[in-house]
Every structure is written in structure tokens, then in C-alpha cells.
């Protein structure tokens, strides 16, 4: 670990510029220098490892704050092994940190899974992405907007429940998706925010006013924008109106080109700008699991298609997206720059999760979460906190 590593010759995405022939030096899990080849002198003597990135892009690792499963493992499998399978699977696609996401479940299953996520966040997965902590999706959700979540597991929000989840997870809840229209939610949002949990608005039919109240109480994100929320109406502009009216809130986007129409993505991106958009996968266990053709998720049987999962009646029900495909979609379909697209998957989630002092960009002092990719965003090397976890 104490060997200094120098990644040389690649195009380096630094916070303010793209350095054409750049060097990134890291040591002991931290980045120590980022600059042009001639600006950085490599330490002399033994103990320096050189990684040749000529012809490649050197980017900050991706942070996926909303991911249910992959590699035929699911968060709700409730095991260290399943979470590490996910961590390893997504590291292949450039994810260096993630929030395994729960679904509405029985109290026992949810508490058990939260405990496992909390332990895994502390212990780490040896050859995968860093598990930051849980994203709880449900059970504080409007039953009428519950989407894939099971009706029987919807519960009323309460501070007492919130505290029990928090304790079960050993303090490792990062995000809590909840619906702003539920009775008593304001106090729950305020308390969660004080605990350092990011409250994200989702699975909701909230009006503009209810959404603005939730933001005032501390909510700072909207879960998978457009999916499971009330649509825009010119006399009731809803959540789309709220994100236009209050720029403190960020939005999660599923940029796979099918779950959200590209023009719908364009509309919300024009409203929030590139600094308030966060790319997520929201993907399920069939992602990168070619032999899985059918599986059970949240009480439903899902079929696996080319690019997403669907119910037997054809309704699209979940994604197979990986972040390294979402980023070029933002560039190619929506015409955004490489830096904007990458930041949506690195710096922006780090910012909303309040970890931008450690993660999200290639800067001295931050964790060495680095990926080396080709121009098609195929991932050739993934480095998590200084450890190389994937090479292809
Ligand atoms: Zn989800």
C-alpha cells in the first residue's frame, strides 16, 4: 500500500480542465498529485509503480447511490457475500463507491439487511467498490406510488422507526427515500437530516407545495426523477416545478434511454443544469448476470430483456444499466461534455452525499478512487482507495 503509483500518459479529467498528457500520483490510498507530465516529477528510487494510460482517459471513480443488485446478487439477499458480489461486479464498470438499496420488506428482513449493509460498510469488500452505507427505498412511501414495492410492507413514517433503522444499520444509512405527502413526514425529514442522512423525495404524488415543504425540512434529492412521481401539470407543476423553484435539491436520473425518454431527460437537465443531476443505475440482480433470464424481485417475477427487466405483461420494471453506459448516453444522446457527464456520476453524488471532501474528483488529498477507460467508456482499470480491484 505504501508504494507510490504513477498513472502516466492518459487524458486526465481534473476538476477544472482535461489534461491531455497527465499524471496522477497516489500513495497510501490518497491522491498526492494531479497535473501535466512536465509539472509533476516522479519520486526517484525504488518503490514506484508506473501504470501506462496512453490512449486512455483517467477519470474519478463513479459513485452509484441507488443500486439494488447485480452479478446475480441483490441487496435483499442479506449477506456480506451478496453485497461483495455487487461491489465486485460494479467495480468492473467503473463504480468505486455505492449505496446498496433496499426495497420495502418485513421489519425483520429490513432490519437484518440494514445490519448487514452497516457491517459491510465498516469491513469493506476486498476486491470491489466501497460500500458507503444503505439507501432505504421505502417503506415510508405513498402506497399509490409504490411502484415495484409491496403494498403489505408500507408503514407510516415515524421518528421511532427511523431511529431503529439507523441503529440496525450501525449509523450507516446514507439515503432515505420517502414521500413528502405522508402525515408526520416533516419531523421525520428534519430528524433524518440532523442524523446526517440524505432525504430523497420519491415514490410520491406530492404537490409542488408539499415538495417545497420537504425541501425546506431538509430533503435534498429526488429519487429516480420521473419514475413513480406525479406528472407535470400547468396548474399543478408538482416535483418538476419544485426543482425549478428551489435549486437546493438535486435529481437522480436513470439515463439508459428506455426507462426515461431522452427528451424527458433533456427537459429536467435544462432545468437543473449539469451540477444538480446524478446518474444512477437503479439496477437489479440480472445486471451483468447473463445466465439469469427470470428472477424474483419484491414479490414479482421479472423477465430479463436486452436492456431492462419487465413483468410478464410487458411493463418495464427495472434496469440493467451500468454507470459506464449512462455516462456516454449523456454525452452522445444529450450532447453534454465529457466533464459534465462524468461529474454527474462522480462529483455530484459525492456532493449530495456530503463526501466531496474525500471522493468525487481527482484532486490531491482525496481518496485514490480512479478509473482508466477507453473512448467508449470500457473500463480497463478500477482503483478503489488505492487498491487496484479490476484490470482488463
Ligand atoms: Zn430503486
mmCIF file of N, CA, C and O in Angstrom, residues 1 22 40 80 86 91 112 117 139 167 228 247 261 291 348-349 377 389 391:
data_model
loop_
_atom_site.group_PDB
_atom_site.id
_atom_site.type_symbol
_atom_site.label_atom_id
_atom_site.label_comp_id
_atom_site.label_asym_id
_atom_site.label_seq_id
_atom_site.Cartn_x
_atom_site.Cartn_y
_atom_site.Cartn_z
ATOM 1 N N UNK A 1 0.823 -1.222 0.000
ATOM 2 C CA UNK A 1 0.000 0.000 0.000
ATOM 3 C C UNK A 1 0.851 1.263 0.000
ATOM 4 O O UNK A 1 0.439 2.304 -0.480
ATOM 5 N N UNK A 22 -1.480 13.639 -18.931
ATOM 6 C CA UNK A 22 -1.488 13.926 -17.499
ATOM 7 C C UNK A 22 -0.871 12.819 -16.656
ATOM 8 O O UNK A 22 -0.692 11.684 -17.095
ATOM 9 N N UNK A 40 4.827 17.445 -12.973
ATOM 10 C CA UNK A 40 4.947 16.552 -11.811
ATOM 11 C C UNK A 40 6.209 15.715 -11.949
ATOM 12 O O UNK A 40 6.388 15.017 -12.949
ATOM 13 N N UNK A 80 -23.171 -10.658 3.448
ATOM 14 C CA UNK A 80 -21.912 -9.987 3.123
ATOM 15 C C UNK A 80 -21.457 -10.410 1.721
ATOM 16 O O UNK A 80 -21.028 -9.591 0.916
ATOM 17 N N UNK A 86 -21.931 -7.702 -5.550
ATOM 18 C CA UNK A 86 -22.348 -6.449 -6.203
ATOM 19 C C UNK A 86 -21.163 -5.487 -6.310
ATOM 20 O O UNK A 86 -20.926 -4.878 -7.367
ATOM 21 N N UNK A 91 -17.548 -2.720 -9.813
ATOM 22 C CA UNK A 91 -16.180 -2.198 -9.985
ATOM 23 C C UNK A 91 -15.710 -2.433 -11.429
ATOM 24 O O UNK A 91 -14.970 -1.624 -11.996
ATOM 25 N N UNK A 112 -32.531 -6.761 9.316
ATOM 26 C CA UNK A 112 -31.399 -7.679 9.085
ATOM 27 C C UNK A 112 -30.519 -7.184 7.956
ATOM 28 O O UNK A 112 -29.283 -7.177 8.051
ATOM 29 N N UNK A 117 -25.626 -4.392 5.736
ATOM 30 C CA UNK A 117 -25.025 -3.285 4.971
ATOM 31 C C UNK A 117 -24.091 -2.481 5.892
ATOM 32 O O UNK A 117 -22.976 -2.124 5.506
ATOM 33 N N UNK A 139 -39.760 1.916 3.518
ATOM 34 C CA UNK A 139 -41.200 1.722 3.393
ATOM 35 C C UNK A 139 -42.031 2.975 3.696
ATOM 36 O O UNK A 139 -43.243 2.870 3.773
ATOM 37 N N UNK A 167 -30.146 2.560 14.009
ATOM 38 C CA UNK A 167 -29.394 1.714 14.944
ATOM 39 C C UNK A 167 -29.066 0.370 14.309
ATOM 40 O O UNK A 167 -27.958 -0.141 14.464
ATOM 41 N N UNK A 228 -42.326 7.003 -10.775
ATOM 42 C CA UNK A 228 -43.107 6.978 -9.529
ATOM 43 C C UNK A 228 -43.246 8.352 -8.891
ATOM 44 O O UNK A 228 -43.096 8.523 -7.686
ATOM 45 N N UNK A 247 -33.291 25.605 -5.972
ATOM 46 C CA UNK A 247 -32.095 24.961 -6.541
ATOM 47 C C UNK A 247 -31.249 24.249 -5.488
ATOM 48 O O UNK A 247 -30.130 23.827 -5.764
ATOM 49 N N UNK A 261 -37.509 8.757 -21.292
ATOM 50 C CA UNK A 261 -37.285 9.185 -22.671
ATOM 51 C C UNK A 261 -36.179 10.254 -22.717
ATOM 52 O O UNK A 261 -36.137 11.138 -21.855
ATOM 53 N N UNK A 291 -26.693 -15.416 -17.354
ATOM 54 C CA UNK A 291 -27.491 -16.650 -17.292
ATOM 55 C C UNK A 291 -28.841 -16.446 -16.600
ATOM 56 O O UNK A 291 -29.677 -17.338 -16.598
ATOM 57 N N UNK A 348 -21.043 14.995 -8.426
ATOM 58 C CA UNK A 348 -22.387 15.380 -7.975
ATOM 59 C C UNK A 348 -22.934 14.443 -6.890
ATOM 60 O O UNK A 348 -23.440 14.927 -5.873
ATOM 61 N N UNK A 349 -22.846 13.108 -7.077
ATOM 62 C CA UNK A 349 -23.271 12.267 -5.946
ATOM 63 C C UNK A 349 -22.408 12.475 -4.701
ATOM 64 O O UNK A 349 -22.934 12.459 -3.586
ATOM 65 N N UNK A 377 -15.730 4.216 -23.088
ATOM 66 C CA UNK A 377 -16.048 4.092 -21.661
ATOM 67 C C UNK A 377 -16.015 2.635 -21.188
ATOM 68 O O UNK A 377 -16.629 2.283 -20.175
ATOM 69 N N UNK A 389 -8.672 -3.029 -8.034
ATOM 70 C CA UNK A 389 -9.635 -4.119 -7.819
ATOM 71 C C UNK A 389 -10.083 -4.753 -9.137
ATOM 72 O O UNK A 389 -10.736 -5.797 -9.126
ATOM 73 N N UNK A 391 -8.716 -5.178 -13.421
ATOM 74 C CA UNK A 391 -7.871 -4.866 -14.582
ATOM 75 C C UNK A 391 -8.377 -5.723 -15.728
ATOM 76 O O UNK A 391 -8.682 -6.900 -15.536
#
